[in-house]
Coordinates of C-alpha atoms in Angstrom, one line a residue:
X10 CA 8.0 -24.8 -48.6
X11 CA 10.4 -22.2 -49.9
X12 CA 12.9 -20.7 -47.5
X13 CA 11.2 -17.2 -47.0
X14 CA 7.9 -18.8 -46.3
X15 CA 9.6 -21.3 -44.0
X16 CA 11.2 -18.6 -41.9
X17 CA 8.0 -16.6 -41.9
X18 CA 6.2 -19.6 -40.5
X19 CA 8.9 -20.1 -37.8
X20 CA 8.6 -16.4 -36.9
X21 CA 4.8 -16.6 -36.7
X22 CA 5.1 -19.7 -34.4
X23 CA 7.6 -17.9 -32.1
X24 CA 5.3 -14.8 -32.0
X25 CA 2.3 -17.0 -31.1
X26 CA 4.2 -18.8 -28.4
X27 CA 5.5 -15.5 -27.0
X28 CA 2.0 -14.0 -26.9
X29 CA 0.7 -17.2 -25.2
X30 CA 3.4 -17.1 -22.6
X31 CA 2.8 -13.4 -22.0
X32 CA -0.9 -14.0 -21.4
X33 CA -0.2 -17.1 -19.3
X34 CA 2.3 -15.1 -17.3
X35 CA -0.5 -12.8 -16.2
X36 CA -2.3 -15.7 -14.7
X37 CA 0.5 -18.0 -13.7
X38 CA 3.3 -15.6 -13.0
X39 CA 7.1 -15.6 -13.2
X40 CA 9.4 -13.6 -10.9
X41 CA 9.6 -9.8 -11.4
X42 CA 7.1 -9.5 -14.3
X43 CA 3.8 -7.6 -14.7
X44 CA 0.9 -9.7 -13.4
X45 CA -2.7 -8.7 -12.6
X46 CA -6.3 -9.8 -12.9
X47 CA -8.0 -9.1 -16.3
X48 CA -9.8 -5.9 -15.1
X49 CA -6.5 -4.2 -14.4
X50 CA -5.8 -4.3 -18.2
X51 CA -9.1 -2.9 -19.3
X52 CA -7.7 0.6 -19.8
X53 CA -4.5 -0.5 -21.4
X54 CA -4.0 -4.1 -22.6
X55 CA -0.2 -3.7 -22.3
X56 CA -0.1 -2.0 -18.9
X57 CA -2.0 -3.0 -15.7
X58 CA -3.1 0.0 -13.7
X59 CA -2.8 -2.1 -10.6
X60 CA -0.9 -5.4 -10.2
X61 CA 2.2 -7.1 -8.9
X62 CA 5.7 -8.1 -10.0
X63 CA 4.8 -11.6 -8.8
X64 CA 2.0 -14.1 -9.7
X65 CA -1.4 -12.8 -8.9
X66 CA -3.0 -15.8 -7.3
X67 CA -3.7 -17.6 -4.0
X68 CA -0.3 -19.2 -3.9
X69 CA 0.4 -17.8 -0.4
X70 CA -2.2 -20.2 1.0
X71 CA -1.2 -23.3 -0.8
X72 CA -0.4 -26.6 1.0
X73 CA 3.3 -26.0 0.4
X74 CA 3.3 -22.5 1.8
X75 CA 1.4 -23.7 4.9
X76 CA 4.1 -26.3 5.4
X77 CA 6.9 -23.8 4.9
X78 CA 5.6 -20.8 6.9
X79 CA 3.4 -21.2 10.0
X80 CA 1.7 -17.9 9.5
X81 CA -0.1 -19.4 6.4
X82 CA -1.4 -22.5 8.2
X83 CA -4.3 -20.9 10.1
X84 CA -5.2 -18.7 7.1
X85 CA -5.4 -21.7 4.8
X86 CA -7.7 -23.5 7.3
X87 CA -9.9 -20.4 7.7
X88 CA -10.1 -19.8 3.9
X89 CA -11.5 -23.3 3.5
X90 CA -14.3 -22.5 5.9
X91 CA -14.9 -19.1 4.4
X92 CA -15.2 -20.8 1.0
X93 CA -17.9 -23.1 2.3
X94 CA -15.8 -26.1 3.0
X95 CA -15.6 -26.5 6.8
X96 CA -15.2 -30.2 6.5
X97 CA -12.1 -29.7 4.4
X98 CA -10.8 -27.3 7.1
X99 CA -11.3 -30.1 9.7
X100 CA -9.5 -32.6 7.5
X101 CA -6.5 -30.4 7.1
X102 CA -6.5 -29.5 10.8
X103 CA -6.4 -33.1 11.6
X104 CA -3.3 -33.6 9.4
X105 CA -1.5 -30.7 11.1
X106 CA -2.5 -32.0 14.6
X107 CA -1.3 -35.5 13.8
X108 CA 2.2 -33.9 13.4
X109 CA 1.8 -31.4 16.3
X110 CA -1.0 -32.2 18.8
X111 CA -0.5 -28.8 20.4
X112 CA -1.0 -26.7 17.3
X113 CA -3.3 -24.1 18.8
X114 CA -4.2 -22.4 15.5
X115 CA -5.4 -25.7 14.1
X116 CA -7.5 -26.3 17.2
X117 CA -8.9 -22.7 17.0
X118 CA -9.9 -23.3 13.3
X119 CA -11.5 -26.6 14.3
X120 CA -13.8 -24.6 16.6
X121 CA -14.8 -22.3 13.8
X122 CA -15.4 -25.1 11.4
X123 CA -17.6 -27.0 13.9
X124 CA -19.6 -23.8 14.5
X125 CA -20.4 -23.6 10.7
X126 CA -21.5 -27.2 10.8
X127 CA -23.8 -26.6 13.8
X128 CA -21.7 -28.9 16.0
X129 CA -21.6 -26.6 19.1
X130 CA -20.5 -29.3 21.5
X131 CA -17.4 -30.1 19.4
X132 CA -16.8 -26.4 18.9
X133 CA -16.8 -25.9 22.7
X134 CA -14.5 -28.8 23.3
X135 CA -12.0 -27.4 20.7
X136 CA -12.2 -24.0 22.3
X137 CA -11.6 -25.3 25.8
X138 CA -8.6 -27.4 24.5
X139 CA -7.1 -24.3 22.8
X140 CA -7.6 -22.0 25.8
X141 CA -6.2 -24.5 28.3
X142 CA -3.3 -25.0 25.9
X143 CA -2.5 -21.3 26.1
X144 CA -4.5 -19.6 23.5
X145 CA -6.0 -16.3 24.8
X146 CA -9.8 -16.7 25.2
X147 CA -10.1 -13.2 23.7
X148 CA -9.4 -14.9 20.3
X149 CA -12.8 -16.5 20.5
X150 CA -14.6 -13.4 21.7
X151 CA -13.0 -11.2 19.0
X152 CA -13.8 -13.8 16.4
X153 CA -14.3 -13.3 13.5
X154 CA -17.5 -12.8 15.5
X155 CA -20.0 -14.0 12.9
X156 CA -18.1 -17.3 12.4
X157 CA -18.0 -18.0 16.2
X158 CA -21.4 -16.6 17.1
X159 CA -23.0 -20.0 17.5
X160 CA -20.4 -20.9 20.1
X161 CA -20.1 -17.6 21.9
X162 CA -23.9 -17.2 22.3
X163 CA -24.2 -20.6 23.9
X164 CA -24.8 -20.8 27.7
X165 CA -22.0 -23.2 28.2
X166 CA -19.4 -20.8 26.6
X167 CA -20.7 -17.8 28.4
X168 CA -20.4 -19.6 31.8
X169 CA -16.9 -20.7 30.9
X170 CA -15.7 -17.3 29.8
X171 CA -17.3 -15.2 32.6
X172 CA -14.4 -15.5 35.0
X173 CA -11.8 -15.5 32.3
X174 CA -12.3 -12.2 30.5
X175 CA -12.5 -8.6 31.5
X176 CA -14.4 -7.2 28.5
X177 CA -11.2 -5.8 26.9
X178 CA -10.3 -8.0 24.0
X179 CA -7.4 -6.1 22.4
X180 CA -5.2 -3.3 23.7
X181 CA -4.8 -0.9 25.3
X182 CA -2.5 0.3 22.6
X183 CA -0.7 3.6 23.1
X184 CA -0.1 6.0 20.3
X185 CA 0.1 9.6 19.1
X186 CA 2.1 10.7 22.2
X187 CA 3.2 14.3 22.0
X188 CA 4.5 16.8 24.6
X189 CA 0.9 17.4 25.9
X190 CA -1.4 14.6 24.6
X191 CA -1.7 10.9 23.8
X192 CA -4.3 8.5 22.4
X193 CA -5.4 5.0 23.7
X194 CA -6.8 2.4 21.4
X195 CA -9.0 -0.5 22.6
X196 CA -11.2 -3.2 21.3
X197 CA -13.9 -4.4 23.6
X198 CA -16.3 -7.2 23.8
X199 CA -19.4 -5.0 23.7
X200 CA -20.4 -1.6 22.5
X201 CA -19.9 0.2 25.8
X202 CA -18.7 3.7 26.9
X203 CA -15.0 3.3 27.7
X204 CA -13.2 5.6 30.1
X205 CA -9.4 6.2 30.5
X206 CA -8.1 7.7 33.8
X207 CA -4.7 9.2 33.7
X208 CA -2.6 9.4 36.9
X209 CA 0.5 11.5 37.7
X210 CA 3.5 9.6 38.9
X211 CA 5.9 10.3 41.7
X212 CA 9.7 10.3 41.2
X213 CA 9.8 6.5 41.6
X214 CA 7.2 6.1 38.8
X215 CA 4.4 5.1 41.2
X216 CA 0.9 6.4 40.3
X217 CA -0.4 9.1 42.7
X218 CA -3.9 9.2 44.0
X219 CA -4.6 12.4 42.0
X220 CA -6.2 11.9 38.7
X221 CA -4.4 14.0 36.1
X222 CA -7.1 13.7 33.5
X223 CA -10.1 11.6 32.5
X224 CA -11.4 11.0 29.0
X225 CA -14.0 8.7 27.5
X226 CA -15.3 7.5 24.2
X227 CA -18.0 5.2 22.9
X228 CA -17.0 1.9 21.3
X229 CA -17.9 2.1 17.6
X230 CA -19.5 -1.0 16.1
X231 CA -18.7 0.3 12.7
X232 CA -15.1 0.3 13.6
X233 CA -15.1 -3.4 14.7
X234 CA -15.8 -2.6 18.3
X235 CA -12.9 -0.3 18.7
X236 CA -12.5 3.1 20.3
X237 CA -9.7 5.7 20.4
X238 CA -9.6 7.8 23.6
X239 CA -7.9 11.2 23.3
X240 CA -5.9 12.4 26.3
X241 CA -5.1 16.1 26.4
X242 CA -3.8 18.7 28.9
X243 CA -0.7 16.6 29.8
X244 CA 2.6 18.1 30.7
X245 CA 5.8 17.8 28.6
X246 CA 8.5 15.3 29.5
X247 CA 6.3 13.8 32.3
X248 CA 5.6 10.2 33.3
X249 CA 2.0 9.1 33.7
X250 CA 0.0 5.9 34.4
X251 CA -3.4 5.1 33.1
X252 CA -6.4 2.7 33.6
X253 CA -9.1 1.6 31.3
X254 CA -12.7 1.4 32.7
X255 CA -16.2 0.4 31.6
X256 CA -19.0 1.3 34.1
X257 CA -16.2 2.5 36.4
X258 CA -14.8 -1.0 36.6
X259 CA -11.1 -1.4 35.7
X260 CA -10.5 -3.7 32.7
X261 CA -6.8 -3.9 33.6
X262 CA -7.2 -5.4 37.1
X263 CA -5.1 -2.7 38.7
X264 CA -2.1 -3.3 36.4
X265 CA -1.7 0.3 35.2
X266 CA 0.6 0.8 32.2
X267 CA 3.0 3.8 32.1
X268 CA 4.0 6.2 29.4
X269 CA 6.1 9.3 29.1
X270 CA 5.3 12.5 27.2
X271 CA 7.9 13.9 24.9
X272 CA 9.8 17.2 25.4
X273 CA 8.3 20.3 23.6
X274 CA 9.0 20.4 19.9
X275 CA 12.6 21.6 19.3
X276 CA 13.8 20.8 22.8
X277 CA 17.0 18.8 23.1
X278 CA 16.7 15.3 24.5
X279 CA 17.5 11.6 24.0
X280 CA 14.9 9.7 22.0
X281 CA 15.1 5.9 21.4
X282 CA 13.0 4.1 18.8
X283 CA 12.7 0.4 18.0
X284 CA 11.7 -0.2 14.4
X285 CA 11.2 -3.0 11.9
X286 CA 8.8 -4.8 9.6
X287 CA 8.3 -8.4 8.6
X288 CA 6.2 -9.4 11.6
X289 CA 4.5 -12.6 10.3
X290 CA 2.7 -14.5 13.1
X291 CA 5.0 -17.2 14.5
X292 CA 4.2 -18.2 18.1
X293 CA 7.8 -19.1 19.0
X294 CA 9.0 -15.7 17.8
X295 CA 6.4 -13.6 19.6
X296 CA 8.9 -13.2 22.4
X297 CA 10.5 -10.6 20.2
X298 CA 8.0 -8.1 21.6
X299 CA 9.3 -8.7 25.1
X300 CA 12.9 -8.3 23.9
X301 CA 12.0 -4.9 22.5
X302 CA 10.1 -4.0 25.7
X303 CA 13.1 -4.8 27.9
X304 CA 15.0 -2.1 26.1
X305 CA 12.4 0.6 27.1
X306 CA 12.2 2.3 23.7
X307 CA 10.3 5.7 23.6
X308 CA 8.4 4.6 20.5
X309 CA 7.8 1.6 18.2
X310 CA 7.8 2.1 14.4
X311 CA 6.2 -0.7 12.5
X312 CA 7.2 -0.3 8.9
X313 CA 4.9 -2.7 7.1
X314 CA 4.2 -6.4 6.6
X315 CA 2.9 -6.2 10.1
X316 CA 0.5 -9.1 9.9
X317 CA 0.5 -10.5 6.3
X318 CA -3.0 -10.7 4.7
X319 CA -2.2 -11.2 1.0
X320 CA -5.8 -11.6 -0.3
X321 CA -7.5 -8.3 -1.0
X322 CA -10.6 -9.8 -2.6
X323 CA -11.5 -12.0 0.3
X324 CA -14.2 -11.2 3.0
X325 CA -13.1 -9.3 6.0
X326 CA -13.1 -12.5 8.1
X327 CA -9.6 -13.4 6.9
X328 CA -8.3 -9.9 7.5
X329 CA -9.8 -9.8 11.0
X330 CA -8.4 -13.2 11.9
X331 CA -5.0 -12.2 10.7
X332 CA -5.0 -9.0 12.8
X333 CA -6.5 -10.7 15.9
X334 CA -3.7 -13.3 16.1
X335 CA -1.2 -10.6 16.8
X336 CA -3.4 -8.2 18.9
X337 CA -4.4 -11.0 21.2
X338 CA -0.7 -12.0 22.0
X339 CA 0.2 -11.1 25.6
X340 CA 3.8 -10.1 24.5
X341 CA 2.5 -7.6 21.9
X342 CA -0.1 -6.2 24.3
X343 CA 2.4 -5.7 27.1
X344 CA 4.7 -3.7 24.7
X345 CA 2.1 -1.6 23.0
X346 CA 0.3 -0.7 26.3
X347 CA 3.3 1.4 27.4
X348 CA 5.2 2.1 24.1
X349 CA 3.6 4.4 21.5
X350 CA 3.1 2.7 18.2
X351 CA 3.4 4.4 14.8
X352 CA 2.5 2.0 11.9
X353 CA 2.6 2.1 8.2
X354 CA 1.8 -0.8 5.8
X355 CA 3.5 -2.5 3.0
X356 CA 2.5 -4.9 0.2
X357 CA 1.5 -7.9 2.2
X358 CA -0.9 -5.9 4.4
X359 CA -2.1 -3.6 1.6
X360 CA -3.0 -6.4 -0.9
X361 CA -0.3 -8.9 -1.8
X362 CA 3.4 -9.1 -2.4
X363 CA 5.1 -6.5 -4.7
X364 CA 1.9 -4.7 -5.4
X365 CA 1.1 -1.4 -6.9
X366 CA -2.4 -0.2 -6.2
X367 CA -2.8 2.4 -9.0
X368 CA -3.5 6.1 -9.2
X369 CA -7.3 6.0 -8.3
X370 CA -8.8 6.8 -4.9
X371 CA -11.5 4.1 -5.1
X372 CA -10.2 1.6 -7.7
X373 CA -9.8 -1.4 -7.5
X374 CA -13.0 -1.6 -5.5
X375 CA -11.4 -3.3 -2.6
X376 CA -8.7 -0.8 -2.1
X377 CA -10.5 1.6 0.3
X378 CA -11.7 -1.3 2.4
X379 CA -8.1 -2.5 2.8
X380 CA -7.1 0.9 4.2
X381 CA -10.2 1.0 6.4
X382 CA -9.4 -2.2 8.1
X383 CA -5.8 -1.0 8.6
X384 CA -7.1 2.2 10.2
X385 CA -9.4 0.1 12.5
X386 CA -6.4 -1.7 14.0
X387 CA -3.9 1.1 14.6
X388 CA -3.7 4.4 16.3
X389 CA -1.8 6.8 14.0
X390 CA -1.7 10.6 14.1
X391 CA -3.3 10.7 10.6
X392 CA -4.0 9.0 7.3
X393 CA -3.0 11.4 4.6
X394 CA -5.9 13.5 3.4
X395 CA -9.0 13.2 1.2
X396 CA -7.1 13.9 -2.0
X397 CA -4.4 11.4 -1.1
X398 CA -5.4 8.9 1.5
X399 CA -3.0 6.4 3.0
X400 CA -0.6 5.8 5.9
X401 CA 1.4 9.0 5.7
X402 CA 1.8 11.5 8.6
X403 CA 4.3 13.4 10.6
X404 CA 5.4 12.8 14.2
X405 CA 7.7 15.1 16.3
X406 CA 9.8 13.9 19.2
X407 CA 11.6 16.9 20.7
X408 CA 14.2 17.9 18.1
X409 CA 13.5 14.9 15.8
X410 CA 10.9 15.1 13.0
X411 CA 9.7 11.8 11.5
X412 CA 7.9 11.7 8.1
X413 CA 6.1 8.4 7.6
X414 CA 5.4 7.6 4.0
X415 CA 2.6 5.8 2.2
X416 CA 4.3 3.8 -0.6
X417 CA 1.4 1.6 -1.9
X418 CA -2.0 3.4 -2.1
X419 CA -1.3 5.6 -5.1
X420 CA 1.8 3.8 -6.4
X421 CA 1.6 3.4 -10.2
X422 CA 2.9 0.7 -12.5
X423 CA 6.7 0.7 -12.3
X424 CA 6.8 -0.7 -15.9
X425 CA 5.1 2.4 -17.2
X426 CA 6.5 5.9 -18.0
X427 CA 7.3 8.2 -15.1
X428 CA 6.0 6.0 -12.4
X429 CA 5.3 7.4 -8.9
X430 CA 5.4 5.7 -5.5
X431 CA 4.0 8.6 -3.6
X432 CA 1.7 10.6 -5.9
X433 CA 2.0 14.3 -6.4
X434 CA 0.2 15.4 -3.2
X435 CA 2.1 13.3 -0.7
X436 CA 5.4 14.1 -2.4
X437 CA 4.7 17.8 -2.3
X438 CA 3.9 17.5 1.4
X439 CA 7.1 15.6 2.1
X440 CA 9.3 18.1 0.2
X441 CA 7.7 21.1 2.0
X442 CA 7.9 19.5 5.4
X443 CA 11.6 18.7 4.9
X444 CA 12.3 22.3 3.8
X445 CA 10.4 23.8 6.7
X446 CA 11.6 21.5 9.5
X447 CA 13.7 23.1 12.2
X448 CA 14.5 19.8 13.9
X449 CA 18.1 18.7 14.2
X450 CA 17.3 15.3 12.6
X451 CA 14.7 14.7 9.9
X452 CA 13.8 11.0 9.5
X453 CA 12.1 9.8 6.3
X454 CA 10.4 6.5 7.0
X455 CA 9.6 4.2 4.1
X456 CA 8.2 0.7 4.0
X457 CA 10.7 -0.2 1.1
X458 CA 14.4 0.2 0.9
X459 CA 16.0 3.4 -0.5
X460 CA 19.4 2.1 -1.2
X461 CA 20.2 0.8 -4.8
X462 CA 20.5 -2.9 -5.5
X463 CA 19.0 -4.0 -2.2
X464 CA 16.6 -6.3 -4.1
X465 CA 18.5 -6.9 -7.4
X466 CA 16.3 -7.0 -10.5
X467 CA 13.2 -5.8 -8.8
X468 CA 11.1 -2.7 -9.4
X469 CA 9.4 -3.0 -6.0
X470 CA 11.9 -0.9 -4.0
X471 CA 12.9 2.7 -4.7
X472 CA 15.0 1.2 -7.6
X473 CA 11.7 1.0 -9.5
X474 CA 11.2 4.7 -9.1
X475 CA 14.6 6.2 -9.6
X476 CA 13.5 9.6 -10.9
X477 CA 11.2 10.2 -7.9
X478 CA 14.0 9.0 -5.5
X479 CA 16.4 11.4 -7.2
X480 CA 13.9 14.2 -7.0
X481 CA 13.7 13.7 -3.2
X482 CA 17.5 13.4 -2.7
X483 CA 18.1 16.3 -5.1
X484 CA 15.6 18.5 -3.1
X485 CA 17.6 17.8 0.1
X486 CA 20.7 19.0 -1.6
X487 CA 19.1 21.9 -3.4
X488 CA 17.6 23.2 -0.1
X489 CA 20.7 22.2 1.9
X490 CA 18.6 20.3 4.5
X491 CA 20.8 19.0 7.2
X492 CA 20.4 15.9 9.3
X493 CA 18.3 13.6 7.0
X494 CA 18.2 9.9 8.0
X495 CA 16.4 7.2 6.1
X496 CA 14.6 4.2 7.7
X497 CA 13.1 1.3 5.7
X498 CA 12.1 -2.3 5.9
X499 CA 10.8 -5.0 3.5
X500 CA 13.9 -7.3 3.2
X501 CA 13.9 -10.1 5.8
X502 CA 17.1 -9.1 7.5
X503 CA 18.6 -6.1 9.4
X504 CA 21.3 -4.0 7.8
X505 CA 22.8 -0.5 7.1
X506 CA 23.6 1.1 3.8
X507 CA 25.5 4.3 3.0
X508 CA 24.4 6.1 -0.2
X509 CA 27.1 8.4 -1.4
X510 CA 25.9 11.5 -3.1
X511 CA 28.0 13.6 -5.6
X512 CA 26.4 17.0 -4.5
X513 CA 25.7 16.4 -0.8
X514 CA 26.4 14.4 2.3
X515 CA 26.0 10.6 2.3
X516 CA 22.5 9.4 3.1
X517 CA 22.3 6.4 5.5
X518 CA 19.5 3.9 4.9
X519 CA 18.9 1.8 8.1
X520 CA 16.8 -1.2 7.4
X521 CA 15.2 -4.0 9.5
X522 CA 12.4 -6.4 8.5
X523 CA 12.6 -9.7 10.4
X524 CA 10.8 -8.9 13.6
X525 CA 9.0 -12.3 13.9
X526 CA 9.2 -13.8 10.4
X527 CA 10.6 -17.3 10.0
X528 CA 11.4 -16.6 6.3
X529 CA 14.8 -15.0 5.7
X530 CA 16.4 -13.1 2.8
X531 CA 20.0 -13.5 2.0
X532 CA 22.4 -10.6 2.5
X533 CA 23.6 -9.0 -0.7
X534 CA 26.8 -7.1 -1.5
X535 CA 27.2 -3.4 -0.7
X536 CA 26.0 -3.1 2.9
X537 CA 28.0 -1.6 5.7
X538 CA 26.8 -4.7 7.7
X539 CA 24.0 -7.2 7.5
X540 CA 22.4 -9.7 9.9
X541 CA 19.8 -12.4 9.1
X542 CA 20.6 -15.3 11.4
X543 CA 17.7 -14.8 13.9
X544 CA 14.8 -12.4 14.3
X545 CA 15.9 -8.9 15.0
X546 CA 14.9 -5.2 15.2
X547 CA 16.6 -1.9 14.6
X548 CA 17.2 0.3 17.6
X549 CA 18.0 3.9 16.9
X550 CA 18.9 6.4 19.6
X551 CA 18.9 10.2 18.8
X552 CA 20.9 12.3 21.2
X553 CA 20.4 16.0 20.5
X554 CA 21.8 17.1 23.9
X555 CA 25.4 17.0 22.6
X556 CA 27.2 19.8 20.8
X557 CA 27.4 17.5 17.8
X558 CA 24.2 15.4 18.1
X559 CA 24.4 11.8 17.3
X560 CA 22.4 8.9 15.9
X561 CA 23.3 5.4 17.2
X562 CA 21.9 2.5 15.3
X563 CA 22.0 -1.0 16.8
X564 CA 20.8 -4.3 15.4
X565 CA 19.3 -6.3 18.4
X566 CA 18.4 -9.9 17.9
X567 CA 15.6 -11.8 19.5
X568 CA 17.9 -13.0 22.3
X569 CA 18.6 -9.4 23.2
X570 CA 22.2 -9.4 21.8
X571 CA 23.5 -6.3 20.0
X572 CA 24.9 -7.6 16.7
X573 CA 26.2 -4.4 15.0
X574 CA 26.4 -0.8 15.8
X575 CA 26.8 2.4 13.7
X576 CA 27.2 5.9 15.1
X577 CA 26.4 8.9 12.8
X578 CA 27.2 12.5 13.9
X579 CA 25.1 15.4 12.7
X580 CA 28.2 16.9 11.3
X581 CA 28.6 13.9 9.0
X582 CA 25.2 14.5 7.5
X583 CA 25.2 18.3 7.1
X584 CA 26.2 20.7 4.4

């Protein structure tokens, strides 16, 4: 072969190998590439309209993942049953129980598998073992209901459960607290009218005999047996207690949670918020919720990766199971009964890791259902609008305005031209709200980090959308908007970053995303400080009563130790 033909043949071979690797990459995945199912490439063979920077597969539920991360173990077992292999689920559960005889998630999944095999006596025995081992019986009543129906409809189970349940499976969860209103979310055993009674409290916080207000709602079967009860006519800056009733019978057994309304919008005050993401289910870390509760925050901001689903194509059984694990936890229920929750999602709850969901409202076909199941399980002030749905909304706490962002639902491919994380409608809303806000502090809450180089080499953070990030930061400077603070999550650690700006004040990005996760991300250069040794949360206190209002950021670990502290004065973040 002559030399030109030889080199041409070599070039052709290299090209063929490159194309093969590129196609294989879509299926097998390599880190920080463009990966998606075939239908995502139908419009453009070179650019997936939805996809991920990581392998698009079921790798999160592999044997290796289940061994490394406990949150995957129960999911792996349930998927085997959902895929028609309950015997395989039983075999795997037996392997886990041989290592840890007290593994309650494996015992729970044994009960589900036995139900699918029609072995109700074995299902009951597994259920009883799990409950007596400490698993809340509400897990079996919540379900997934269809999977456990053969057990829960049996006379033996109903007799066993009768004295152990109140009819309230999940909640009450407090949310949407303002100066004159609040909402209470519940999930009940049956479709019944639910009533919430609200009581005034005396100066010691004890409920008085006078009912401040009463509101009711019908549990909606279409919303997975949940109801949201709206409480109105409350007074600003006032403490209340409440009870939840069905047929005038208390579901809380006299243990009435308390909450505190906020001052009127614009009024000075002290407001403390606990925030974080990365809340994968880990039984030994669930005490983190009690740690947060002990510090009496005025609100809890959950910034994504709240439960870790990671399989958008699957039936709702996996999604429900993943939410129910957390919502049945006594520690979580204690905290959220008295602390208003404001939740956004991130990649692991919206679909899978490092995902962009594309510019369409109803494509891929599973996208609206993923948002719907999120909405069933939280109690937010809003979910965007019809033109731009998602987890974006505003919440006001005295003289602090918080703008929670949806960063996944309409996010476009970061490898394309002019990608957007927010979409035009949400972005316009954010810019207008920032411009018009009269609050002393304006907090922009994102599920992914704002600061550069937080996740080197990745397009998943705001680094993948630098023009849009600059548009937001530039708008703050153009409009001379004082008092902007950034909150974010995603990286499994807690940290603080200072983003210096050439034409404005420095922007501080306060991050925390290791609430209950066992998995940890290493600290990277450039932070003001970083902590990743144990689970932790961010605790931010806004004090607008001072002449120069302050923000105090603390990293608090699971053992209730303050690791690092940063104080920011309003004068430092003003023009």
